[in-house]
PDB file of C-alpha atoms and ligand atoms in Angstrom:
ATOM      1  CA  MET A 104      32.420   6.381  12.303  1.00  0.00           C
ATOM      2  CA  ASP A 105      34.386   4.338  15.664  1.00  0.00           C
ATOM      3  CA  LEU A 106      31.259   3.001  17.321  1.00  0.00           C
ATOM      4  CA  GLY A 107      32.934   1.604  20.031  1.00  0.00           C
ATOM      5  CA  ILE A 108      32.529  -1.820  20.462  1.00  0.00           C
ATOM      6  CA  LYS A 109      35.685  -3.130  19.938  1.00  0.00           C
ATOM      7  CA  GLY A 110      35.751  -6.844  21.286  1.00  0.00           C
ATOM      8  CA  ARG A 111      32.584  -6.903  22.202  1.00  0.00           C
ATOM      9  CA  ARG A 112      30.321 -10.176  21.965  1.00  0.00           C
ATOM     10  CA  ALA A 113      27.476 -10.195  20.331  1.00  0.00           C
ATOM     11  CA  ILE A 114      25.629 -13.135  19.219  1.00  0.00           C
ATOM     12  CA  VAL A 115      23.804 -12.863  16.097  1.00  0.00           C
ATOM     13  CA  CYS A 116      20.042 -16.003  15.606  1.00  0.00           C
ATOM     14  CA  ALA A 117      19.921 -16.987  11.634  1.00  0.00           C
ATOM     15  CA  SER A 118      22.850 -15.565  11.072  1.00  0.00           C
ATOM     16  CA  SER A 119      24.257 -17.633   7.023  1.00  0.00           C
ATOM     17  CA  LYS A 120      22.465 -14.984   4.807  1.00  0.00           C
ATOM     18  CA  GLY A 121      20.091 -12.526   4.023  1.00  0.00           C
ATOM     19  CA  LEU A 122      19.359 -10.001   7.057  1.00  0.00           C
ATOM     20  CA  GLY A 123      21.405 -12.080  10.046  1.00  0.00           C
ATOM     21  CA  ARG A 124      23.497 -12.200   7.975  1.00  0.00           C
ATOM     22  CA  ALA A 125      24.826  -8.886   7.266  1.00  0.00           C
ATOM     23  CA  CYS A 126      24.314  -7.821  11.025  1.00  0.00           C
ATOM     24  CA  ALA A 127      27.141 -10.401  11.701  1.00  0.00           C
ATOM     25  CA  ILE A 128      29.205  -8.570   8.751  1.00  0.00           C
ATOM     26  CA  ALA A 129      28.826  -4.714   9.831  1.00  0.00           C
ATOM     27  CA  LEU A 130      28.951  -6.434  13.848  1.00  0.00           C
ATOM     28  CA  ALA A 131      32.983  -8.622  12.745  1.00  0.00           C
ATOM     29  CA  ASN A 132      33.329  -4.929  10.561  1.00  0.00           C
ATOM     30  CA  GLU A 133      33.325  -2.956  14.081  1.00  0.00           C
ATOM     31  CA  GLY A 134      36.161  -5.574  15.633  1.00  0.00           C
ATOM     32  CA  VAL A 135      33.333  -7.185  17.857  1.00  0.00           C
ATOM     33  CA  HIS A 136      33.074 -11.160  18.147  1.00  0.00           C
ATOM     34  CA  VAL A 137      30.441 -12.948  16.312  1.00  0.00           C
ATOM     35  CA  THR A 138      28.092 -15.938  17.759  1.00  0.00           C
ATOM     36  CA  ILE A 139      26.930 -16.798  14.397  1.00  0.00           C
ATOM     37  CA  THR A 140      23.464 -19.434  14.236  1.00  0.00           C
ATOM     38  CA  ALA A 141      21.424 -21.394  11.199  1.00  0.00           C
ATOM     39  CA  ARG A 142      20.642 -24.636  11.137  1.00  0.00           C
ATOM     40  CA  GLY A 143      22.251 -25.381   7.408  1.00  0.00           C
ATOM     41  CA  ALA A 144      25.320 -25.433   8.172  1.00  0.00           C
ATOM     42  CA  GLU A 145      26.639 -25.844   4.842  1.00  0.00           C
ATOM     43  CA  ALA A 146      25.984 -22.366   4.487  1.00  0.00           C
ATOM     44  CA  LEU A 147      26.665 -20.968   7.954  1.00  0.00           C
ATOM     45  CA  ALA A 148      30.316 -22.434   7.630  1.00  0.00           C
ATOM     46  CA  LYS A 149      30.356 -20.376   4.475  1.00  0.00           C
ATOM     47  CA  THR A 150      29.689 -17.172   5.991  1.00  0.00           C
ATOM     48  CA  ALA A 151      31.601 -17.353   8.963  1.00  0.00           C
ATOM     49  CA  ALA A 152      34.302 -18.406   6.955  1.00  0.00           C
ATOM     50  CA  GLU A 153      34.019 -15.652   4.322  1.00  0.00           C
ATOM     51  CA  ILE A 154      33.789 -13.453   7.908  1.00  0.00           C
ATOM     52  CA  ARG A 155      37.302 -15.074   9.555  1.00  0.00           C
ATOM     53  CA  ALA A 156      39.002 -13.419   6.616  1.00  0.00           C
ATOM     54  CA  ALA A 157      37.422 -10.727   5.862  1.00  0.00           C
ATOM     55  CA  ASN A 158      38.495  -9.760   9.354  1.00  0.00           C
ATOM     56  CA  PRO A 159      41.052 -12.009  10.972  1.00  0.00           C
ATOM     57  CA  GLY A 160      41.537 -10.285  14.487  1.00  0.00           C
ATOM     58  CA  ILE A 161      37.854 -11.689  15.776  1.00  0.00           C
ATOM     59  CA  THR A 162      37.061 -14.626  17.087  1.00  0.00           C
ATOM     60  CA  VAL A 163      34.013 -16.019  14.627  1.00  0.00           C
ATOM     61  CA  THR A 164      31.557 -19.633  16.366  1.00  0.00           C
ATOM     62  CA  GLU A 165      29.339 -20.697  14.326  1.00  0.00           C
ATOM     63  CA  VAL A 166      26.615 -22.881  16.106  1.00  0.00           C
ATOM     64  CA  ALA A 167      24.374 -25.002  13.118  1.00  0.00           C
ATOM     65  CA  GLY A 168      21.292 -26.009  14.835  1.00  0.00           C
ATOM     66  CA  ASP A 169      17.153 -24.079  15.620  1.00  0.00           C
ATOM     67  CA  ILE A 170      17.578 -21.362  17.372  1.00  0.00           C
ATOM     68  CA  THR A 171      13.354 -21.606  17.753  1.00  0.00           C
ATOM     69  CA  THR A 172      14.224 -25.049  20.043  1.00  0.00           C
ATOM     70  CA  PRO A 173      15.098 -25.688  22.987  1.00  0.00           C
ATOM     71  CA  GLU A 174      18.126 -26.978  22.098  1.00  0.00           C
ATOM     72  CA  GLY A 175      19.341 -24.433  19.588  1.00  0.00           C
ATOM     73  CA  ARG A 176      19.218 -21.784  22.005  1.00  0.00           C
ATOM     74  CA  ALA A 177      20.746 -23.926  24.884  1.00  0.00           C
ATOM     75  CA  ALA A 178      23.468 -24.591  22.261  1.00  0.00           C
ATOM     76  CA  VAL A 179      24.592 -20.492  21.320  1.00  0.00           C
ATOM     77  CA  LEU A 180      24.348 -20.249  24.925  1.00  0.00           C
ATOM     78  CA  ALA A 181      26.956 -23.028  25.745  1.00  0.00           C
ATOM     79  CA  ALA A 182      29.067 -21.168  23.507  1.00  0.00           C
ATOM     80  CA  CYS A 183      28.071 -17.738  24.037  1.00  0.00           C
ATOM     81  CA  PRO A 184      26.464 -17.693  27.858  1.00  0.00           C
ATOM     82  CA  ASP A 185      27.454 -14.021  28.238  1.00  0.00           C
ATOM     83  CA  PRO A 186      26.723 -11.361  25.155  1.00  0.00           C
ATOM     84  CA  ASP A 187      27.549  -7.938  25.169  1.00  0.00           C
ATOM     85  CA  ILE A 188      24.418  -7.949  22.228  1.00  0.00           C
ATOM     86  CA  LEU A 189      22.158 -10.285  21.046  1.00  0.00           C
ATOM     87  CA  ILE A 190      20.680 -10.045  17.211  1.00  0.00           C
ATOM     88  CA  ASN A 191      17.374 -11.490  17.042  1.00  0.00           C
ATOM     89  CA  ASN A 192      16.424 -13.570  14.221  1.00  0.00           C
ATOM     90  CA  ALA A 193      14.234 -16.435  12.753  1.00  0.00           C
ATOM     91  CA  GLY A 194      12.992 -17.019   9.713  1.00  0.00           C
ATOM     92  CA  GLY A 195       9.641 -15.896   9.243  1.00  0.00           C
ATOM     93  CA  PRO A 196       5.974 -17.750   9.244  1.00  0.00           C
ATOM     94  CA  PRO A 197       4.601 -18.680   6.280  1.00  0.00           C
ATOM     95  CA  PRO A 198       1.189 -16.297   3.755  1.00  0.00           C
ATOM     96  CA  GLY A 199      -2.295 -17.963   3.437  1.00  0.00           C
ATOM     97  CA  ASP A 200      -6.050 -17.531   4.965  1.00  0.00           C
ATOM     98  CA  PHE A 201      -5.708 -17.577   8.356  1.00  0.00           C
ATOM     99  CA  ARG A 202      -9.281 -19.894   8.167  1.00  0.00           C
ATOM    100  CA  ASN A 203      -6.588 -22.525   7.629  1.00  0.00           C
ATOM    101  CA  TRP A 204      -4.296 -22.469  10.557  1.00  0.00           C
ATOM    102  CA  THR A 205      -3.850 -24.366  12.913  1.00  0.00           C
ATOM    103  CA  ARG A 206      -3.408 -24.088  16.270  1.00  0.00           C
ATOM    104  CA  ASP A 207      -0.298 -25.909  15.818  1.00  0.00           C
ATOM    105  CA  ASP A 208       0.488 -23.443  13.500  1.00  0.00           C
ATOM    106  CA  TRP A 209       0.375 -20.535  15.623  1.00  0.00           C
ATOM    107  CA  ILE A 210       2.639 -21.524  17.930  1.00  0.00           C
ATOM    108  CA  LYS A 211       4.935 -22.072  15.679  1.00  0.00           C
ATOM    109  CA  ALA A 212       5.004 -19.097  13.877  1.00  0.00           C
ATOM    110  CA  LEU A 213       4.419 -17.375  17.890  1.00  0.00           C
ATOM    111  CA  ASP A 214       7.811 -19.125  19.033  1.00  0.00           C
ATOM    112  CA  ALA A 215       9.965 -18.504  16.379  1.00  0.00           C
ATOM    113  CA  ASN A 216       8.665 -14.706  15.938  1.00  0.00           C
ATOM    114  CA  MET A 217       7.844 -13.812  19.505  1.00  0.00           C
ATOM    115  CA  LEU A 218       8.617 -16.881  22.464  1.00  0.00           C
ATOM    116  CA  THR A 219      12.187 -17.027  21.162  1.00  0.00           C
ATOM    117  CA  PRO A 220      13.852 -13.826  21.066  1.00  0.00           C
ATOM    118  CA  ILE A 221      11.361 -13.227  24.320  1.00  0.00           C
ATOM    119  CA  GLU A 222      13.475 -16.620  26.057  1.00  0.00           C
ATOM    120  CA  LEU A 223      16.979 -15.066  24.503  1.00  0.00           C
ATOM    121  CA  ILE A 224      16.307 -11.864  26.260  1.00  0.00           C
ATOM    122  CA  LYS A 225      15.374 -13.941  29.594  1.00  0.00           C
ATOM    123  CA  ALA A 226      19.041 -15.757  29.282  1.00  0.00           C
ATOM    124  CA  THR A 227      20.741 -13.208  28.883  1.00  0.00           C
ATOM    125  CA  VAL A 228      19.588  -9.109  29.399  1.00  0.00           C
ATOM    126  CA  ASP A 229      20.220  -9.741  33.494  1.00  0.00           C
ATOM    127  CA  GLY A 230      24.588 -10.321  33.183  1.00  0.00           C
ATOM    128  CA  MET A 231      24.229  -7.300  30.137  1.00  0.00           C
ATOM    129  CA  MET A 232      22.576  -5.109  33.532  1.00  0.00           C
ATOM    130  CA  ALA A 233      24.883  -6.260  35.723  1.00  0.00           C
ATOM    131  CA  ARG A 234      28.416  -5.227  33.627  1.00  0.00           C
ATOM    132  CA  LYS A 235      26.036  -1.702  32.517  1.00  0.00           C
ATOM    133  CA  PHE A 236      25.899  -2.926  29.015  1.00  0.00           C
ATOM    134  CA  GLY A 237      23.987  -4.644  26.594  1.00  0.00           C
ATOM    135  CA  ARG A 238      22.346  -4.001  22.883  1.00  0.00           C
ATOM    136  CA  ILE A 239      20.012  -6.206  21.725  1.00  0.00           C
ATOM    137  CA  VAL A 240      18.227  -5.755  18.536  1.00  0.00           C
ATOM    138  CA  ASN A 241      15.010  -7.081  17.497  1.00  0.00           C
ATOM    139  CA  ILE A 242      15.409  -7.761  13.451  1.00  0.00           C
ATOM    140  CA  THR A 243      10.703  -7.780  13.426  1.00  0.00           C
ATOM    141  CA  SER A 244       9.265  -7.378   9.556  1.00  0.00           C
ATOM    142  CA  ALA A 245       7.465  -3.313   8.735  1.00  0.00           C
ATOM    143  CA  ALA A 246       4.408  -5.005   8.322  1.00  0.00           C
ATOM    144  CA  VAL A 247       4.312  -4.640  12.653  1.00  0.00           C
ATOM    145  CA  LYS A 248       3.925  -0.909  11.563  1.00  0.00           C
ATOM    146  CA  ALA A 249       0.966  -2.247   8.789  1.00  0.00           C
ATOM    147  CA  PRO A 250       0.124  -5.239   8.861  1.00  0.00           C
ATOM    148  CA  ILE A 251       0.206  -7.204   5.748  1.00  0.00           C
ATOM    149  CA  ASP A 252      -3.494  -9.669   4.980  1.00  0.00           C
ATOM    150  CA  ILE A 253      -1.646 -12.732   3.863  1.00  0.00           C
ATOM    151  CA  LEU A 254       0.733 -12.485   6.795  1.00  0.00           C
ATOM    152  CA  GLY A 255      -1.324 -12.945   9.342  1.00  0.00           C
ATOM    153  CA  LEU A 256       1.156 -15.200  11.393  1.00  0.00           C
ATOM    154  CA  SER A 257       4.077 -13.030  11.802  1.00  0.00           C
ATOM    155  CA  ASN A 258       1.969 -10.111  12.246  1.00  0.00           C
ATOM    156  CA  GLY A 259       0.467 -11.803  15.669  1.00  0.00           C
ATOM    157  CA  ALA A 260       4.361 -13.193  16.137  1.00  0.00           C
ATOM    158  CA  ARG A 261       5.655 -10.463  16.376  1.00  0.00           C
ATOM    159  CA  ALA A 262       3.589  -7.688  17.423  1.00  0.00           C
ATOM    160  CA  GLY A 263       3.529  -9.798  20.968  1.00  0.00           C
ATOM    161  CA  LEU A 264       6.674  -9.084  20.608  1.00  0.00           C
ATOM    162  CA  THR A 265       6.377  -5.613  19.901  1.00  0.00           C
ATOM    163  CA  GLY A 266       4.408  -5.699  22.659  1.00  0.00           C
ATOM    164  CA  PHE A 267       6.851  -7.895  25.418  1.00  0.00           C
ATOM    165  CA  VAL A 268       9.363  -4.938  24.461  1.00  0.00           C
ATOM    166  CA  ALA A 269       7.898  -2.189  25.130  1.00  0.00           C
ATOM    167  CA  GLY A 270       7.407  -2.390  28.619  1.00  0.00           C
ATOM    168  CA  LEU A 271      11.328  -4.355  29.190  1.00  0.00           C
ATOM    169  CA  SER A 272      12.946  -1.556  27.287  1.00  0.00           C
ATOM    170  CA  ARG A 273      12.101   0.653  29.744  1.00  0.00           C
ATOM    171  CA  LYS A 274      13.655  -1.269  32.321  1.00  0.00           C
ATOM    172  CA  THR A 275      16.869  -2.250  31.227  1.00  0.00           C
ATOM    173  CA  VAL A 276      17.713   1.209  30.055  1.00  0.00           C
ATOM    174  CA  ILE A 277      19.255   1.953  33.783  1.00  0.00           C
ATOM    175  CA  ASN A 278      21.319  -0.325  33.707  1.00  0.00           C
ATOM    176  CA  ASN A 279      23.283   0.715  29.814  1.00  0.00           C
ATOM    177  CA  VAL A 280      21.111  -1.677  28.564  1.00  0.00           C
ATOM    178  CA  THR A 281      18.611  -1.280  25.398  1.00  0.00           C
ATOM    179  CA  ILE A 282      16.408  -3.634  22.987  1.00  0.00           C
ATOM    180  CA  ASN A 283      14.753  -2.399  19.767  1.00  0.00           C
ATOM    181  CA  ALA A 284      13.702  -2.770  16.734  1.00  0.00           C
ATOM    182  CA  LEU A 285      14.683  -2.777  13.163  1.00  0.00           C
ATOM    183  CA  LEU A 286      10.721  -3.148  11.137  1.00  0.00           C
ATOM    184  CA  PRO A 287      12.474  -4.815   7.414  1.00  0.00           C
ATOM    185  CA  GLY A 288      10.811  -3.219   4.383  1.00  0.00           C
ATOM    186  CA  PRO A 289      11.871  -5.437   0.808  1.00  0.00           C
ATOM    187  CA  PHE A 290      15.553  -6.169   1.213  1.00  0.00           C
ATOM    188  CA  GLU A 291      16.202  -8.071  -1.795  1.00  0.00           C
ATOM    189  CA  THR A 292      17.383 -11.446   0.417  1.00  0.00           C
ATOM    190  CA  ASP A 293      16.793 -14.960  -0.346  1.00  0.00           C
ATOM    191  CA  ARG A 294      13.134 -15.058   0.655  1.00  0.00           C
ATOM    192  CA  LEU A 295      12.343 -12.303  -1.605  1.00  0.00           C
ATOM    193  CA  ARG A 296      13.665 -13.862  -4.190  1.00  0.00           C
ATOM    194  CA  SER A 297      11.707 -17.037  -2.287  1.00  0.00           C
ATOM    195  CA  THR A 298       8.039 -15.138  -2.569  1.00  0.00           C
ATOM    196  CA  ALA A 299       8.624 -13.780  -6.029  1.00  0.00           C
ATOM    197  CA  LYS A 300       9.108 -17.272  -7.532  1.00  0.00           C
ATOM    198  CA  GLY A 301       5.829 -18.186  -5.644  1.00  0.00           C
ATOM    199  CA  GLU A 302       3.851 -15.382  -7.140  1.00  0.00           C
ATOM    200  CA  ALA A 303       6.189 -15.254 -10.847  1.00  0.00           C
ATOM    201  CA  GLU A 304       4.218 -18.864 -11.162  1.00  0.00           C
ATOM    202  CA  LYS A 305       0.894 -17.963 -10.326  1.00  0.00           C
ATOM    203  CA  ARG A 306       0.904 -15.308 -13.502  1.00  0.00           C
ATOM    204  CA  GLY A 307       2.333 -17.015 -15.805  1.00  0.00           C
ATOM    205  CA  VAL A 308       5.588 -14.144 -15.800  1.00  0.00           C
ATOM    206  CA  THR A 309       9.440 -14.493 -14.514  1.00  0.00           C
ATOM    207  CA  PRO A 310       9.770 -13.763 -11.118  1.00  0.00           C
ATOM    208  CA  GLU A 311      12.983 -10.981 -12.280  1.00  0.00           C
ATOM    209  CA  GLN A 312       9.341  -9.322 -13.891  1.00  0.00           C
ATOM    210  CA  ILE A 313       7.993 -10.092 -10.483  1.00  0.00           C
ATOM    211  CA  LEU A 314      10.717  -8.666  -8.783  1.00  0.00           C
ATOM    212  CA  ALA A 315      10.861  -5.645 -11.234  1.00  0.00           C
ATOM    213  CA  ASP A 316       7.551  -4.681 -10.543  1.00  0.00           C
ATOM    214  CA  ARG A 317       8.115  -4.964  -6.902  1.00  0.00           C
ATOM    215  CA  ALA A 318      10.456  -3.128  -6.441  1.00  0.00           C
ATOM    216  CA  LYS A 319       9.285   0.335  -8.814  1.00  0.00           C
ATOM    217  CA  LEU A 320       6.289   0.546  -6.959  1.00  0.00           C
ATOM    218  CA  ASN A 321       8.712   1.912  -3.350  1.00  0.00           C
ATOM    219  CA  PRO A 322       8.957   5.191  -3.075  1.00  0.00           C
ATOM    220  CA  ALA A 323      12.859   4.690  -3.860  1.00  0.00           C
ATOM    221  CA  GLY A 324      12.378   2.611  -6.974  1.00  0.00           C
ATOM    222  CA  ARG A 325      14.110  -0.358  -5.344  1.00  0.00           C
ATOM    223  CA  PHE A 326      14.462  -3.409  -2.497  1.00  0.00           C
ATOM    224  CA  GLY A 327      16.648  -2.448   0.880  1.00  0.00           C
ATOM    225  CA  ASP A 328      20.494  -3.417   0.311  1.00  0.00           C
ATOM    226  CA  PRO A 329      21.068  -5.765   2.787  1.00  0.00           C
ATOM    227  CA  GLU A 330      24.193  -4.303   4.033  1.00  0.00           C
ATOM    228  CA  GLU A 331      22.075  -1.508   3.868  1.00  0.00           C
ATOM    229  CA  PHE A 332      20.488  -3.217   6.959  1.00  0.00           C
ATOM    230  CA  GLY A 333      22.898  -4.673   9.038  1.00  0.00           C
ATOM    231  CA  LEU A 334      25.085  -0.826   9.132  1.00  0.00           C
ATOM    232  CA  ALA A 335      22.301   0.480  10.609  1.00  0.00           C
ATOM    233  CA  CYS A 336      21.763  -2.117  13.013  1.00  0.00           C
ATOM    234  CA  ALA A 337      25.422  -1.903  14.355  1.00  0.00           C
ATOM    235  CA  PHE A 338      24.384   1.940  15.334  1.00  0.00           C
ATOM    236  CA  LEU A 339      21.607   0.544  17.204  1.00  0.00           C
ATOM    237  CA  CYS A 340      24.468  -1.596  19.374  1.00  0.00           C
ATOM    238  CA  ALA A 341      27.377   1.507  19.549  1.00  0.00           C
ATOM    239  CA  ALA A 342      28.610   2.407  22.692  1.00  0.00           C
ATOM    240  CA  LYS A 343      27.142   6.298  22.244  1.00  0.00           C
ATOM    241  CA  ALA A 344      23.782   4.787  21.451  1.00  0.00           C
ATOM    242  CA  GLY A 345      22.576   3.725  24.990  1.00  0.00           C
ATOM    243  CA  TYR A 346      19.579   6.539  24.614  1.00  0.00           C
ATOM    244  CA  ILE A 347      18.223   5.176  22.136  1.00  0.00           C
ATOM    245  CA  THR A 348      15.837   2.049  23.360  1.00  0.00           C
ATOM    246  CA  GLY A 349      12.389   1.319  22.805  1.00  0.00           C
ATOM    247  CA  GLN A 350      12.224   1.774  19.313  1.00  0.00           C
ATOM    248  CA  ASN A 351      11.269   0.040  16.352  1.00  0.00           C
ATOM    249  CA  ILE A 352      12.621   1.542  13.147  1.00  0.00           C
ATOM    250  CA  LEU A 353      10.920   1.210   9.998  1.00  0.00           C
ATOM    251  CA  LEU A 354      13.837   0.878   6.591  1.00  0.00           C
ATOM    252  CA  ASP A 355      12.372   0.959   3.942  1.00  0.00           C
ATOM    253  CA  GLY A 356      12.091   3.384   0.964  1.00  0.00           C
ATOM    254  CA  GLY A 357       9.590   5.040   2.198  1.00  0.00           C
ATOM    255  CA  ALA A 358       7.121   2.706   2.141  1.00  0.00           C
ATOM    256  CA  PHE A 359       5.359   2.993   4.973  1.00  0.00           C
ATOM    257  CA  PRO A 360       2.356   6.051   4.049  1.00  0.00           C
ATOM    258  CA  GLY A 361       1.918   8.322   7.261  1.00  0.00           C
ATOM    259  CA  THR A 362       3.580  11.427   9.167  1.00  0.00           C
ATOM    260  CA  LEU A 363       4.406   8.619  12.851  1.00  0.00           C
TER     261      LEU A 363
HETATM  262  P1  NAP B 142      16.705 -15.168   4.423  1.00  0.00           P
HETATM  263  O1  NAP B 142      17.351 -14.480   3.576  1.00  0.00           O
HETATM  264  O2  NAP B 142      15.795 -16.331   3.855  1.00  0.00           O
HETATM  265  O3  NAP B 142      17.505 -15.736   5.789  1.00  0.00           O
HETATM  266  C1  NAP B 142      17.199 -15.908   6.107  1.00  0.00           C
HETATM  267  C2  NAP B 142      18.035 -16.730   6.847  1.00  0.00           C
HETATM  268  O4  NAP B 142      17.920 -17.181   8.716  1.00  0.00           O
HETATM  269  C3  NAP B 142      19.231 -18.007   7.098  1.00  0.00           C
HETATM  270  O5  NAP B 142      20.542 -17.494   7.251  1.00  0.00           O
HETATM  271  C4  NAP B 142      18.375 -18.966   7.266  1.00  0.00           C
HETATM  272  O6  NAP B 142      19.515 -19.957   7.467  1.00  0.00           O
HETATM  273  C5  NAP B 142      18.171 -18.794   8.724  1.00  0.00           C
HETATM  274  N1  NAP B 142      17.328 -19.134   9.946  1.00  0.00           N
HETATM  275  C6  NAP B 142      15.580 -19.521   9.236  1.00  0.00           C
HETATM  276  N2  NAP B 142      14.892 -20.012  10.359  1.00  0.00           N
HETATM  277  C7  NAP B 142      15.820 -20.567  11.588  1.00  0.00           C
HETATM  278  C8  NAP B 142      15.553 -21.240  12.332  1.00  0.00           C
HETATM  279  N3  NAP B 142      14.760 -21.523  12.319  1.00  0.00           N
HETATM  280  N4  NAP B 142      17.140 -21.163  13.139  1.00  0.00           N
HETATM  281  C9  NAP B 142      18.509 -21.041  13.183  1.00  0.00           C
HETATM  282  N5  NAP B 142      18.415 -20.082  11.654  1.00  0.00           N
HETATM  283  C10 NAP B 142      17.121 -20.135  10.812  1.00  0.00           C
HETATM  284  O7  NAP B 142      15.335 -13.780   5.194  1.00  0.00           O
HETATM  285  P2  NAP B 142      15.225 -12.042   5.663  1.00  0.00           P
HETATM  286  O8  NAP B 142      15.318 -11.814   4.407  1.00  0.00           O
HETATM  287  O9  NAP B 142      17.064 -12.413   5.651  1.00  0.00           O
HETATM  288  O10 NAP B 142      15.061 -13.028   6.279  1.00  0.00           O
HETATM  289  C11 NAP B 142      15.276 -12.567   7.748  1.00  0.00           C
HETATM  290  C12 NAP B 142      13.937 -12.236   8.656  1.00  0.00           C
HETATM  291  O11 NAP B 142      13.448 -11.150   8.271  1.00  0.00           O
HETATM  292  C13 NAP B 142      13.035 -13.344   8.160  1.00  0.00           C
HETATM  293  O12 NAP B 142      12.355 -12.939   9.111  1.00  0.00           O
HETATM  294  C14 NAP B 142      11.182 -12.441   8.149  1.00  0.00           C
HETATM  295  O13 NAP B 142      10.871 -12.112   7.339  1.00  0.00           O
HETATM  296  C15 NAP B 142      11.851 -10.797   8.168  1.00  0.00           C
HETATM  297  N6  NAP B 142      11.012  -9.305   6.951  1.00  0.00           N
HETATM  298  C16 NAP B 142      12.074  -9.981   5.871  1.00  0.00           C
HETATM  299  C17 NAP B 142      11.893  -8.904   5.212  1.00  0.00           C
HETATM  300  C18 NAP B 142      12.911  -8.799   3.530  1.00  0.00           C
HETATM  301  O14 NAP B 142      12.066  -8.150   2.507  1.00  0.00           O
HETATM  302  N7  NAP B 142      13.564  -9.235   3.460  1.00  0.00           N
HETATM  303  C19 NAP B 142      10.760  -8.522   4.753  1.00  0.00           C
HETATM  304  C20 NAP B 142      10.533  -8.151   6.136  1.00  0.00           C
HETATM  305  C21 NAP B 142      10.708  -8.495   7.176  1.00  0.00           C
HETATM  306  P3  NAP B 142      18.633 -21.816   7.455  1.00  0.00           P
HETATM  307  O15 NAP B 142      18.041 -21.848   6.681  1.00  0.00           O
HETATM  308  O16 NAP B 142      19.810 -22.478   7.349  1.00  0.00           O
HETATM  309  O17 NAP B 142      18.135 -21.670   9.231  1.00  0.00           O
END
């Protein structure tokens, strides 16, 4: 299926690895020029080179920096001031017990997973509306729908973003600018593998054992493949996806047990 977005420009935040990288690849495969970001320049350059090699006809711009800082966001916006597509993403906050979290811990989580996407939307949405095309996808978490107790910082910050977007996305769609969220369940990325490492040490088993046990618990019997996530993201950015806005779409292999 041709998604009708060839030649569009996208900012894909936090995209040297994992889900962000998969979104950048899927968009590039549709002929979208991508500006990709991450803090680590080496992995970012490697991903950029891979995308370029697979899609010689598009421009791939790398911006190394921390997207949760004003400087990081300014650098990305300088490289791509008028994006047609914005994929918001950043690392997730650490797990823990809320009794141990300080105000600073909360501010960091809010900065990364609520205020950074809102700042980037603020910087780009009016231009998209004026040009009558825009697709914004926020990568949040299945925890928005089914909170995970030890991920309270993530539950709180992402719920804040979701509430904000619920209002705005009904105002932008009149100008063909949609804002949706993709809610990942367990996808096989570095983040998933690193959480298994910690749990394995605690339980005295191998990380592979932890991952195999966790995969079995999912109704699909496996973790999600980042490529599946990237393709769903590209679909939400399609020219003909202009009637989907304000939605929070779970990609979790059926793990959420509710009817709706
Ligand atoms: P990942 O494999 O660890 O990849 C994270 C990517 O984001 C890397 O490219 C990383 O590069 C970049 N990044 C992280 N913090 C950044 C920052 N402050 N500024 C710029 N780039 C940054 O993680 P993932 O699994 O793809 O997860 C992506 C998001 O989905 C996270 O918020 C995570 O909490 C959420 N999520 C993931 C899952 C899952 O199963 N994978 C499930 C639910 C929610 P650098 O480190 O070099 O910056």
